[in-house]
Amino acid sequence: MVAEIPPSSIEAAFVLEALQKGVRVDGRGLYDYRALRISCGPALGMVEVQLGQTRVLARVSCEVTRPAPERPTEGIVLFSCELGSLAAPGLDNGPRASAQEVSVSRMVERIIRQSRAIDTEALCIMAGEQVWTVRIDLHFLDHAGNLVDAAAVAAIAALRHFRRPDVTVDGETAIIHDPRDRNPVPLSIHHTPVCVSFAFLGANGQLVVLDPALLEEQTQTAAFTVTLNAHREICALNKAGGVPLDAEQIGRCTQVAVTKAEELIDAINKALVQ
Amino acid sequence: MSRPDRREHGQIRALNCVLGQLSRTDGSAQFSSGSTSLLCGVYGPIEARLFEEKIDRAHVDVRLRPDIGLPTTKDKWAESAVRKTFERNILSHLHPRTLIQINLQVKEGDGGVDAAAINATSLALVDAGIPLKTMVAAACCAVRADGEIVADPTEEEARDALSIHTFAFSSTSPDDNPVYVDSRGSFTMEQYDKCYDLCAMTVQRILAFMRTAIEGK
């Protein structure tokens, strides 16, 4: 398998030099997102997101299962995120997940699970006996930089697009209606968290760009992701490793992220209405 | 008895394909037959791992990922269907000691996934410029409980069918033997022959569709 070839020193130097003059290689502004396209359907819970050339497909499905013994009144949310060999050459080389796959997977899972976006209590059918298990499968189709933001948009849009079969509980029995008999119902989603990612380039991380493209991501020295929702609440901050960053820089990026998150959420709302 | 989506017995679902959508792969194709949709991305010829390297030909590796859930034996079977179809068809002796990696992603699966996988791979290999002997296309048909033979069954029709047959033919001549045959269930030789003829006809239409798609690239 071809190992991922890092960019040549000429390319890396070019990116830095251009940024020092305030110019990005693809001509964007420092805080501009690439073109975002969200296509929902045709299947319920199926969303494909294109952020520039980066493509992610999300599929949501559900089935009835027994609840976890320690949480008898809550449904289960399963998450599967695969960065396979389709997305870029040199990926998926062994049985264990690569470091990148784990980090992207954990970040997106965190925003869905820990930000409590899905109401798991609403997934309960009969306490202690039957609950819904909602499964989110994320497939990365094309890795052209900034997988996290695209994946987060895909995951939350797919969850909002999905409809589960309607259920009526009659005393001791639960009747699960076929989608053809009764319209399926949406999941109970509290809020729409999205991720906004920044890359810092240069020896001290002094140059910052929003939504890094592949070349920028490969030459970054630090990365920072903010997870926000429409109510301007910060759900998560993530800066793992990389060069130390100025606290003021982080503050400025978070301010920019608030506006950008609103744009992303607007795009999701528009796509879901269609 | 009419079909759930009111198609004729010999009617296949609407075909659609988009070539060259992905930016990292050497070639890619998205092929859909109604609500069964697959994306295929091909890397090749690229460096092979030492233990896979063959001194006189390219190694062909196929990976298929389902739309929902983790890969199961059904997906492994589809991988082997694609690999067996194309191992002989790719002119691998032109690229010794390299790897041709075929990656398939099921976007939506509603019956006829194996056939759609072969079709998507065929288009993606052409998009990647991998030298092939011929174009290959596949079609699927099912024998229903009432004995009727239907082309391009949906998942629901396939579940209730007595037998399902997938055939892949090459583009050189319709009299050629099939490149790939997969028949499962219980059926008579007469039913098999009817399925063979139906699929051979369907494959010619799919090949014509592929030709238009490639020429319009």
Short mmCIF file of C-alpha atoms in Angstrom, two decimals:
data_model
loop_
_atom_site.label_atom_id
_atom_site.label_comp_id
_atom_site.label_asym_id
_atom_site.label_seq_id
_atom_site.Cartn_x
_atom_site.Cartn_y
_atom_site.Cartn_z
CA MET A 1 0.00 0.00 0.00
CA VAL A 2 1.29 3.47 -0.75
CA ALA A 3 2.03 5.33 2.43
CA GLU A 4 0.58 8.81 2.55
CA ILE A 5 3.28 10.92 0.90
CA PRO A 6 3.82 14.17 2.82
CA PRO A 7 3.93 17.35 0.75
CA SER A 8 7.28 18.34 -0.73
CA SER A 9 9.29 21.05 0.99
CA ILE A 10 8.62 23.40 -1.92
CA GLU A 11 4.86 23.00 -1.47
CA ALA A 12 5.09 23.48 2.28
CA ALA A 13 7.25 26.58 1.88
CA PHE A 14 4.85 27.98 -0.72
CA VAL A 15 1.85 27.62 1.57
CA LEU A 16 3.68 29.45 4.38
CA GLU A 17 5.05 32.20 2.18
CA ALA A 18 1.66 32.88 0.65
CA LEU A 19 0.02 32.94 4.07
CA GLN A 20 2.57 35.41 5.36
CA LYS A 21 1.28 37.72 2.66
CA GLY A 22 -2.29 36.94 3.70
CA VAL A 23 -3.04 34.76 0.67
CA ARG A 24 -4.31 31.18 0.76
CA VAL A 25 -3.29 28.69 -1.89
CA ASP A 26 -6.86 28.25 -3.13
CA GLY A 27 -7.57 32.01 -3.06
CA ARG A 28 -9.96 31.96 -0.10
CA GLY A 29 -10.03 34.48 2.71
CA LEU A 30 -8.36 33.38 5.95
CA TYR A 31 -11.72 32.79 7.61
CA ASP A 32 -13.71 31.49 4.63
CA TYR A 33 -15.27 28.08 4.38
CA ARG A 34 -15.07 26.14 1.15
CA ALA A 35 -18.30 25.58 -0.79
CA LEU A 36 -20.64 23.50 1.36
CA ARG A 37 -23.17 21.21 -0.28
CA ILE A 38 -25.54 19.08 1.77
CA SER A 39 -27.67 16.51 -0.06
CA CYS A 40 -30.31 14.71 1.97
CA GLY A 41 -31.92 11.45 0.92
CA PRO A 42 -33.37 9.72 -0.92
CA ALA A 43 -33.26 7.25 1.96
CA LEU A 44 -34.28 8.58 5.38
CA GLY A 45 -31.27 9.43 7.50
CA MET A 46 -28.96 9.52 4.49
CA VAL A 47 -26.94 12.70 4.06
CA GLU A 48 -23.91 13.38 1.89
CA VAL A 49 -21.86 16.48 2.69
CA GLN A 50 -19.33 18.04 0.36
CA LEU A 51 -17.00 20.64 1.85
CA GLY A 52 -14.83 21.70 -1.06
CA GLN A 53 -13.55 18.36 -2.31
CA THR A 54 -13.96 16.60 1.02
CA ARG A 55 -16.93 14.21 0.94
CA VAL A 56 -18.62 12.41 3.81
CA LEU A 57 -21.66 10.12 3.74
CA ALA A 58 -23.77 9.59 6.87
CA ARG A 59 -26.38 6.85 7.24
CA VAL A 60 -28.67 6.60 10.25
CA SER A 61 -30.63 3.44 11.01
CA CYS A 62 -32.45 2.03 14.02
CA GLU A 63 -33.61 -1.24 15.50
CA VAL A 64 -35.36 -2.41 18.63
CA THR A 65 -33.10 -3.94 21.29
CA ARG A 66 -32.91 -4.55 25.01
CA PRO A 67 -31.57 -1.57 26.95
CA ALA A 68 -28.27 -1.55 28.82
CA PRO A 69 -28.90 -3.02 32.29
CA GLU A 70 -27.60 0.05 34.10
CA ARG A 71 -29.79 2.40 32.00
CA PRO A 72 -33.15 0.70 31.55
CA THR A 73 -35.02 3.81 30.46
CA GLU A 74 -32.59 5.09 27.87
CA GLY A 75 -32.10 4.20 24.25
CA ILE A 76 -28.68 3.39 22.82
CA VAL A 77 -26.71 5.41 20.28
CA LEU A 78 -24.06 3.52 18.33
CA PHE A 79 -21.46 5.27 16.35
CA SER A 80 -19.24 3.94 13.56
CA CYS A 81 -16.75 6.13 11.76
CA GLU A 82 -14.54 4.60 9.07
CA LEU A 83 -11.68 6.35 7.39
CA GLY A 84 -11.05 3.66 4.82
CA SER A 85 -8.84 3.26 1.80
CA LEU A 86 -11.37 4.97 -0.46
CA ALA A 87 -10.82 8.40 1.08
CA ALA A 88 -7.09 8.65 0.44
CA PRO A 89 -4.26 6.39 -0.65
CA GLY A 90 -2.33 4.78 2.15
CA LEU A 91 -5.18 4.57 4.65
CA ASP A 92 -6.57 1.46 6.31
CA ASN A 93 -3.34 -0.46 6.28
CA GLY A 94 -3.92 -2.78 9.18
CA PRO A 95 -6.46 -4.25 11.55
CA ARG A 96 -6.11 -1.39 14.02
CA ALA A 97 -7.59 2.02 13.33
CA SER A 98 -5.03 4.67 12.42
CA ALA A 99 -4.43 7.58 14.78
CA GLN A 100 -6.23 9.96 12.44
CA GLU A 101 -9.29 7.76 12.18
CA VAL A 102 -9.50 7.46 15.94
CA SER A 103 -9.13 11.19 16.50
CA VAL A 104 -11.78 12.18 13.93
CA SER A 105 -14.09 9.43 15.09
CA ARG A 106 -13.79 10.41 18.73
CA MET A 107 -14.35 14.07 18.03
CA VAL A 108 -17.54 13.53 16.08
CA GLU A 109 -18.81 10.93 18.51
CA ARG A 110 -18.19 13.36 21.34
CA ILE A 111 -20.22 16.13 19.81
CA ILE A 112 -23.18 13.81 19.29
CA ARG A 113 -22.98 11.91 22.54
CA GLN A 114 -21.56 14.20 25.15
CA SER A 115 -23.32 17.31 23.99
CA ARG A 116 -26.50 15.29 24.54
CA ALA A 117 -27.87 16.28 21.18
CA ILE A 118 -30.07 13.20 21.01
CA ASP A 119 -32.70 12.67 23.69
CA THR A 120 -32.02 9.05 24.65
CA GLU A 121 -34.94 8.93 27.07
CA ALA A 122 -37.30 9.54 24.17
CA LEU A 123 -35.91 6.38 22.59
CA CYS A 124 -37.36 4.20 25.31
CA ILE A 125 -40.27 1.97 24.29
CA MET A 126 -40.80 -0.13 27.42
CA ALA A 127 -38.53 0.50 30.38
CA GLY A 128 -36.13 -2.35 30.99
CA GLU A 129 -37.38 -4.35 28.01
CA GLN A 130 -37.34 -2.56 24.68
CA VAL A 131 -35.55 0.55 23.51
CA TRP A 132 -34.45 1.95 20.17
CA THR A 133 -30.82 1.56 19.22
CA VAL A 134 -29.92 4.34 16.81
CA ARG A 135 -26.90 3.63 14.67
CA ILE A 136 -24.90 6.33 12.87
CA ASP A 137 -22.48 5.17 10.18
CA LEU A 138 -20.08 7.76 8.80
CA HIS A 139 -18.18 6.94 5.63
CA PHE A 140 -15.42 9.19 4.40
CA LEU A 141 -15.44 9.16 0.62
CA ASP A 142 -12.81 11.78 -0.18
CA HIS A 143 -10.18 13.26 2.17
CA ALA A 144 -9.31 16.75 0.99
CA GLY A 145 -8.73 18.30 4.38
CA ASN A 146 -10.90 19.10 7.42
CA LEU A 147 -12.79 15.85 7.83
CA VAL A 148 -14.13 16.83 11.25
CA ASP A 149 -16.31 19.76 10.21
CA ALA A 150 -17.78 17.87 7.26
CA ALA A 151 -18.39 14.77 9.38
CA ALA A 152 -20.09 16.77 12.14
CA VAL A 153 -22.46 18.45 9.68
CA ALA A 154 -23.23 15.11 8.02
CA ALA A 155 -23.89 13.35 11.32
CA ILE A 156 -26.23 15.92 12.80
CA ALA A 157 -28.05 16.54 9.51
CA ALA A 158 -28.58 12.80 9.05
CA LEU A 159 -29.94 12.48 12.58
CA ARG A 160 -32.39 15.30 11.96
CA HIS A 161 -33.36 13.86 8.57
CA PHE A 162 -33.96 10.37 9.95
CA ARG A 163 -37.41 9.07 10.85
CA ARG A 164 -37.98 6.06 13.08
CA PRO A 165 -41.09 3.85 12.99
CA ASP A 166 -43.96 5.06 15.16
CA VAL A 167 -44.71 3.07 18.32
CA THR A 168 -47.85 2.75 20.44
CA VAL A 169 -47.53 1.27 23.90
CA ASP A 170 -50.69 -0.43 25.12
CA GLY A 171 -50.14 -1.45 28.74
CA GLU A 172 -47.81 -4.42 28.50
CA THR A 173 -47.39 -4.61 24.74
CA ALA A 174 -45.68 -2.25 22.33
CA ILE A 175 -46.82 -2.12 18.71
CA ILE A 176 -44.23 -0.95 16.24
CA HIS A 177 -45.97 0.39 13.15
CA ASP A 178 -44.71 -0.36 9.67
CA PRO A 179 -43.61 2.88 7.99
CA ARG A 180 -46.12 2.16 5.24
CA ASP A 181 -49.04 2.11 7.69
CA ARG A 182 -48.10 5.06 9.85
CA ASN A 183 -45.69 7.84 8.99
CA PRO A 184 -42.37 7.43 10.78
CA VAL A 185 -41.52 10.07 13.34
CA PRO A 186 -38.37 12.18 13.79
CA LEU A 187 -35.86 11.62 16.57
CA SER A 188 -35.90 14.01 19.49
CA ILE A 189 -32.88 16.24 18.89
CA HIS A 190 -32.21 18.93 21.47
CA HIS A 191 -29.86 21.13 19.49
CA THR A 192 -27.63 21.14 16.44
CA PRO A 193 -23.93 21.13 17.36
CA VAL A 194 -21.41 21.78 14.60
CA CYS A 195 -17.62 21.85 14.56
CA VAL A 196 -15.48 24.72 13.33
CA SER A 197 -11.85 23.83 12.78
CA PHE A 198 -8.78 26.01 12.50
CA ALA A 199 -5.25 25.17 11.45
CA PHE A 200 -2.20 27.05 12.66
CA LEU A 201 0.87 27.20 10.44
CA GLY A 202 4.37 28.45 10.93
CA ALA A 203 6.95 27.50 13.51
CA ASN A 204 5.04 29.15 16.38
CA GLY A 205 1.58 28.62 14.97
CA GLN A 206 1.35 32.33 14.24
CA LEU A 207 -0.64 32.00 10.99
CA VAL A 208 -4.22 30.85 11.32
CA VAL A 209 -6.70 29.62 8.72
CA LEU A 210 -10.26 28.34 8.97
CA ASP A 211 -11.30 25.08 7.29
CA PRO A 212 -7.85 23.90 6.20
CA ALA A 213 -7.59 22.32 2.78
CA LEU A 214 -5.47 19.19 2.40
CA LEU A 215 -2.15 20.94 1.82
CA GLU A 216 -2.72 23.34 4.72
CA GLU A 217 -3.67 20.47 7.00
CA GLN A 218 -0.56 18.52 6.06
CA THR A 219 1.73 21.46 6.87
CA GLN A 220 -0.04 22.66 10.02
CA THR A 221 1.82 22.84 13.33
CA ALA A 222 -1.29 23.01 15.52
CA ALA A 223 -5.02 22.51 15.14
CA PHE A 224 -8.00 23.72 17.09
CA THR A 225 -11.67 22.77 16.86
CA VAL A 226 -14.62 24.48 18.55
CA THR A 227 -17.99 22.80 18.75
CA LEU A 228 -20.92 25.22 18.97
CA ASN A 229 -24.66 25.21 18.55
CA ALA A 230 -27.19 27.74 17.33
CA HIS A 231 -27.65 29.22 20.80
CA ARG A 232 -24.02 30.41 20.76
CA GLU A 233 -23.15 27.78 23.36
CA ILE A 234 -19.77 26.11 23.28
CA CYS A 235 -20.25 22.36 23.45
CA ALA A 236 -16.58 21.38 23.19
CA LEU A 237 -13.10 22.75 22.59
CA ASN A 238 -10.36 20.60 21.25
CA LYS A 239 -6.70 21.43 20.96
CA ALA A 240 -4.66 18.27 21.17
CA GLY A 241 -0.91 18.42 20.74
CA GLY A 242 0.84 20.72 18.30
CA VAL A 243 2.77 23.87 19.18
CA PRO A 244 1.58 25.90 22.18
CA LEU A 245 -0.89 28.61 21.18
CA ASP A 246 -1.52 32.04 22.62
CA ALA A 247 -4.68 32.17 24.73
CA GLU A 248 -5.65 35.35 22.88
CA GLN A 249 -5.50 33.49 19.56
CA ILE A 250 -7.84 30.85 20.91
CA GLY A 251 -10.23 33.58 22.06
CA ARG A 252 -10.21 35.25 18.65
CA CYS A 253 -10.78 31.97 16.84
CA THR A 254 -13.71 31.15 19.09
CA GLN A 255 -15.30 34.52 18.24
CA VAL A 256 -14.93 33.81 14.52
CA ALA A 257 -16.27 30.32 15.08
CA VAL A 258 -19.53 31.66 16.52
CA THR A 259 -20.41 33.41 13.26
CA LYS A 260 -19.23 30.51 11.15
CA ALA A 261 -21.25 28.01 13.18
CA GLU A 262 -24.38 30.05 12.48
CA GLU A 263 -23.63 29.83 8.75
CA LEU A 264 -23.19 26.06 8.95
CA ILE A 265 -26.39 25.57 10.92
CA ASP A 266 -28.29 27.78 8.46
CA ALA A 267 -27.07 25.61 5.62
CA ILE A 268 -28.19 22.47 7.46
CA ASN A 269 -31.65 23.93 8.14
CA LYS A 270 -32.06 24.95 4.49
CA ALA A 271 -31.01 21.53 3.23
CA LEU A 272 -33.40 19.71 5.57
CA VAL A 273 -36.37 21.80 4.50
CA GLN A 274 -36.00 20.75 0.87
CA MET B 1 -48.91 -10.41 -10.33
CA SER B 2 -47.51 -6.92 -10.51
CA ARG B 3 -44.24 -5.87 -8.94
CA PRO B 4 -44.18 -3.60 -5.87
CA ASP B 5 -42.87 -0.65 -7.90
CA ARG B 6 -45.15 -1.50 -10.88
CA ARG B 7 -42.32 -2.31 -13.26
CA GLU B 8 -42.64 -4.79 -16.11
CA HIS B 9 -41.05 -8.17 -15.50
CA GLY B 10 -38.11 -7.47 -17.79
CA GLN B 11 -37.77 -3.80 -16.89
CA ILE B 12 -34.75 -2.61 -14.96
CA ARG B 13 -34.66 0.46 -12.75
CA ALA B 14 -33.34 3.80 -13.97
CA LEU B 15 -29.57 3.76 -14.45
CA ASN B 16 -27.41 6.67 -13.43
CA CYS B 17 -23.68 7.21 -13.21
CA VAL B 18 -21.20 9.96 -12.44
CA LEU B 19 -17.53 9.57 -13.28
CA GLY B 20 -14.50 11.17 -11.70
CA GLN B 21 -16.15 12.76 -8.65
CA LEU B 22 -13.40 11.98 -6.16
CA SER B 23 -10.23 14.06 -5.94
CA ARG B 24 -7.78 11.61 -4.33
CA THR B 25 -8.47 8.45 -6.34
CA ASP B 26 -6.99 7.74 -9.76
CA GLY B 27 -10.48 7.03 -11.03
CA SER B 28 -13.94 6.84 -9.57
CA ALA B 29 -17.49 6.09 -10.60
CA GLN B 30 -20.82 6.24 -8.86
CA PHE B 31 -23.31 3.78 -10.36
CA SER B 32 -26.96 3.59 -9.41
CA SER B 33 -29.76 1.33 -10.50
CA GLY B 34 -32.88 2.83 -8.96
CA SER B 35 -32.30 2.97 -5.21
CA THR B 36 -29.19 0.77 -5.24
CA SER B 37 -26.22 3.09 -5.42
CA LEU B 38 -22.51 2.30 -5.16
CA LEU B 39 -19.40 4.43 -5.30
CA CYS B 40 -16.18 2.87 -6.57
CA GLY B 41 -12.76 4.48 -6.22
CA VAL B 42 -9.70 2.93 -7.87
CA TYR B 43 -6.06 3.53 -7.00
CA GLY B 44 -3.60 2.03 -9.39
CA PRO B 45 -1.12 1.01 -10.37
CA ILE B 46 0.42 1.92 -7.01
CA GLU B 47 3.08 0.43 -4.79
CA ALA B 48 2.18 -3.00 -3.43
CA ARG B 49 3.08 -4.38 -0.04
CA LEU B 50 6.04 -6.76 -0.28
CA PHE B 51 4.10 -9.88 0.56
CA GLU B 52 1.43 -9.06 -2.03
CA GLU B 53 3.81 -8.20 -4.82
CA LYS B 54 3.70 -10.48 -7.86
CA ILE B 55 6.76 -10.47 -10.08
CA ASP B 56 4.94 -10.74 -13.39
CA ARG B 57 1.61 -9.02 -12.81
CA ALA B 58 -0.31 -6.47 -10.77
CA HIS B 59 -2.06 -7.54 -7.59
CA VAL B 60 -5.78 -6.74 -7.56
CA ASP B 61 -7.28 -5.92 -4.17
CA VAL B 62 -11.00 -5.29 -3.66
CA ARG B 63 -12.57 -3.75 -0.58
CA LEU B 64 -16.30 -3.23 -0.16
CA ARG B 65 -17.94 -1.38 2.69
CA PRO B 66 -21.69 -1.62 3.39
CA ASP B 67 -23.88 1.44 3.89
CA ILE B 68 -25.11 0.41 7.33
CA GLY B 69 -23.28 -1.62 9.96
CA LEU B 70 -19.93 -3.37 9.87
CA PRO B 71 -18.87 -5.55 6.94
CA THR B 72 -20.36 -9.05 6.97
CA THR B 73 -19.93 -12.18 4.88
CA LYS B 74 -22.39 -10.78 2.35
CA ASP B 75 -19.96 -7.94 1.67
CA LYS B 76 -17.02 -10.33 1.46
CA TRP B 77 -18.98 -12.27 -1.15
CA ALA B 78 -19.54 -9.10 -3.17
CA GLU B 79 -15.80 -8.35 -2.92
CA SER B 80 -15.00 -11.78 -4.26
CA ALA B 81 -17.53 -11.35 -7.07
CA VAL B 82 -15.78 -8.18 -8.20
CA ARG B 83 -12.30 -9.63 -7.78
CA LYS B 84 -13.06 -12.79 -9.73
CA THR B 85 -14.66 -10.79 -12.52
CA PHE B 86 -11.78 -8.38 -12.94
CA GLU B 87 -8.68 -10.37 -12.00
CA ARG B 88 -8.57 -11.86 -15.50
CA ASN B 89 -9.99 -8.84 -17.23
CA ILE B 90 -7.40 -6.30 -16.11
CA LEU B 91 -4.23 -6.50 -18.23
CA SER B 92 -2.20 -6.95 -15.08
CA HIS B 93 0.93 -8.18 -16.84
CA LEU B 94 1.45 -4.62 -18.05
CA HIS B 95 2.07 -3.48 -14.47
CA PRO B 96 4.09 -6.10 -12.62
CA ARG B 97 4.86 -5.70 -8.93
CA THR B 98 2.17 -3.10 -8.42
CA LEU B 99 -1.20 -2.96 -6.75
CA ILE B 100 -4.55 -2.06 -8.24
CA GLN B 101 -6.83 -1.25 -5.33
CA ILE B 102 -10.57 -1.20 -5.93
CA ASN B 103 -12.56 0.44 -3.11
CA LEU B 104 -16.33 0.15 -3.12
CA GLN B 105 -18.75 1.94 -0.85
CA VAL B 106 -22.42 0.99 -0.82
CA LYS B 107 -24.34 4.24 -0.53
CA GLU B 108 -27.79 2.65 -0.70
CA GLY B 109 -28.49 -1.05 -1.00
CA ASP B 110 -31.84 -2.19 -2.39
CA GLY B 111 -31.20 -5.46 -4.22
CA GLY B 112 -28.69 -6.30 -6.94
CA VAL B 113 -25.70 -5.00 -4.98
CA ASP B 114 -23.25 -7.52 -6.46
CA ALA B 115 -24.23 -6.59 -9.99
CA ALA B 116 -24.07 -2.86 -9.24
CA ALA B 117 -20.64 -3.36 -7.66
CA ILE B 118 -19.34 -4.98 -10.84
CA ASN B 119 -20.81 -2.18 -12.95
CA ALA B 120 -19.39 0.58 -10.76
CA THR B 121 -15.98 -1.09 -10.81
CA SER B 122 -16.03 -1.38 -14.59
CA LEU B 123 -16.66 2.34 -14.96
CA ALA B 124 -14.15 3.32 -12.29
CA LEU B 125 -11.40 1.24 -13.90
CA VAL B 126 -12.00 3.00 -17.21
CA ASP B 127 -12.01 6.38 -15.42
CA ALA B 128 -8.68 5.47 -13.83
CA GLY B 129 -7.19 4.45 -17.15
CA ILE B 130 -6.39 0.90 -16.01
CA PRO B 131 -5.92 -1.25 -19.15
CA LEU B 132 -8.73 -3.78 -19.54
CA LYS B 133 -9.41 -6.58 -22.01
CA THR B 134 -13.08 -5.69 -22.30
CA MET B 135 -15.82 -3.73 -20.58
CA VAL B 136 -17.84 -5.88 -18.24
CA ALA B 137 -21.40 -5.32 -17.05
CA ALA B 138 -23.56 -7.38 -14.74
CA ALA B 139 -27.27 -7.85 -14.20
CA CYS B 140 -29.37 -9.64 -11.66
CA CYS B 141 -32.71 -11.42 -11.91
CA ALA B 142 -34.91 -13.43 -9.59
CA VAL B 143 -37.37 -16.30 -9.97
CA ARG B 144 -40.47 -15.46 -7.97
CA ALA B 145 -42.59 -17.89 -5.99
CA ASP B 146 -45.17 -17.89 -8.81
CA GLY B 147 -42.51 -18.90 -11.34
CA GLU B 148 -42.24 -15.48 -13.01
CA ILE B 149 -38.77 -14.19 -13.77
CA VAL B 150 -38.14 -10.55 -12.91
CA ALA B 151 -35.14 -8.44 -13.82
CA ASP B 152 -33.29 -6.21 -11.35
CA PRO B 153 -35.15 -7.30 -8.21
CA THR B 154 -35.41 -4.98 -5.22
CA GLU B 155 -34.34 -6.18 -1.78
CA GLU B 156 -37.94 -7.07 -0.97
CA GLU B 157 -38.39 -9.09 -4.19
CA ALA B 158 -35.06 -10.83 -3.65
CA ARG B 159 -36.04 -11.84 -0.12
CA ASP B 160 -39.25 -13.55 -1.29
CA ALA B 161 -37.75 -15.08 -4.43
CA LEU B 162 -37.10 -18.80 -4.91
CA SER B 163 -33.78 -18.18 -6.62
CA ILE B 164 -31.56 -15.24 -7.55
CA HIS B 165 -29.11 -15.15 -10.44
CA THR B 166 -26.34 -12.67 -11.14
CA PHE B 167 -24.56 -12.77 -14.49
CA ALA B 168 -21.72 -10.65 -15.81
CA PHE B 169 -20.90 -10.52 -19.52
CA SER B 170 -18.11 -8.84 -21.40
CA SER B 171 -18.60 -6.43 -24.24
CA THR B 172 -16.84 -8.37 -26.98
CA SER B 173 -19.72 -10.48 -28.21
CA PRO B 174 -23.11 -11.52 -26.89
CA ASP B 175 -22.33 -15.14 -27.76
CA ASP B 176 -19.44 -15.21 -25.33
CA ASN B 177 -19.79 -17.15 -22.16
CA PRO B 178 -20.47 -15.11 -19.04
CA VAL B 179 -17.54 -13.80 -17.09
CA TYR B 180 -19.24 -14.31 -13.73
CA VAL B 181 -22.22 -16.42 -12.68
CA ASP B 182 -23.80 -16.62 -9.25
CA SER B 183 -27.02 -18.60 -8.84
CA ARG B 184 -28.51 -19.36 -5.49
CA GLY B 185 -31.75 -20.96 -4.40
CA SER B 186 -33.62 -23.84 -5.99
CA PHE B 187 -34.36 -23.62 -9.69
CA THR B 188 -34.77 -25.77 -12.81
CA MET B 189 -32.38 -25.65 -15.74
CA GLU B 190 -35.22 -24.18 -17.82
CA GLN B 191 -35.53 -21.29 -15.37
CA TYR B 192 -31.76 -20.89 -15.38
CA ASP B 193 -31.73 -20.63 -19.19
CA LYS B 194 -34.48 -17.99 -19.14
CA CYS B 195 -32.56 -16.00 -16.52
CA TYR B 196 -29.40 -16.32 -18.60
CA ASP B 197 -31.14 -14.88 -21.65
CA LEU B 198 -32.83 -12.10 -19.69
CA CYS B 199 -29.58 -11.06 -18.05
CA ALA B 200 -27.63 -11.24 -21.30
CA MET B 201 -30.12 -8.83 -22.87
CA THR B 202 -30.08 -6.55 -19.84
CA VAL B 203 -26.29 -6.49 -19.80
CA GLN B 204 -26.21 -5.30 -23.41
CA ARG B 205 -28.38 -2.35 -22.42
CA ILE B 206 -26.18 -1.58 -19.45
CA LEU B 207 -23.07 -1.75 -21.64
CA ALA B 208 -24.66 0.70 -24.08
CA PHE B 209 -25.43 2.99 -21.16
CA MET B 210 -21.83 2.75 -19.94
CA ARG B 211 -20.53 3.55 -23.39
CA THR B 212 -22.66 6.71 -23.55
CA ALA B 213 -21.51 7.72 -20.09
CA ILE B 214 -17.82 7.29 -20.91
CA GLU B 215 -18.07 8.98 -24.26
CA GLY B 216 -19.79 11.92 -22.62
CA LYS B 217 -17.03 12.36 -20.03
#
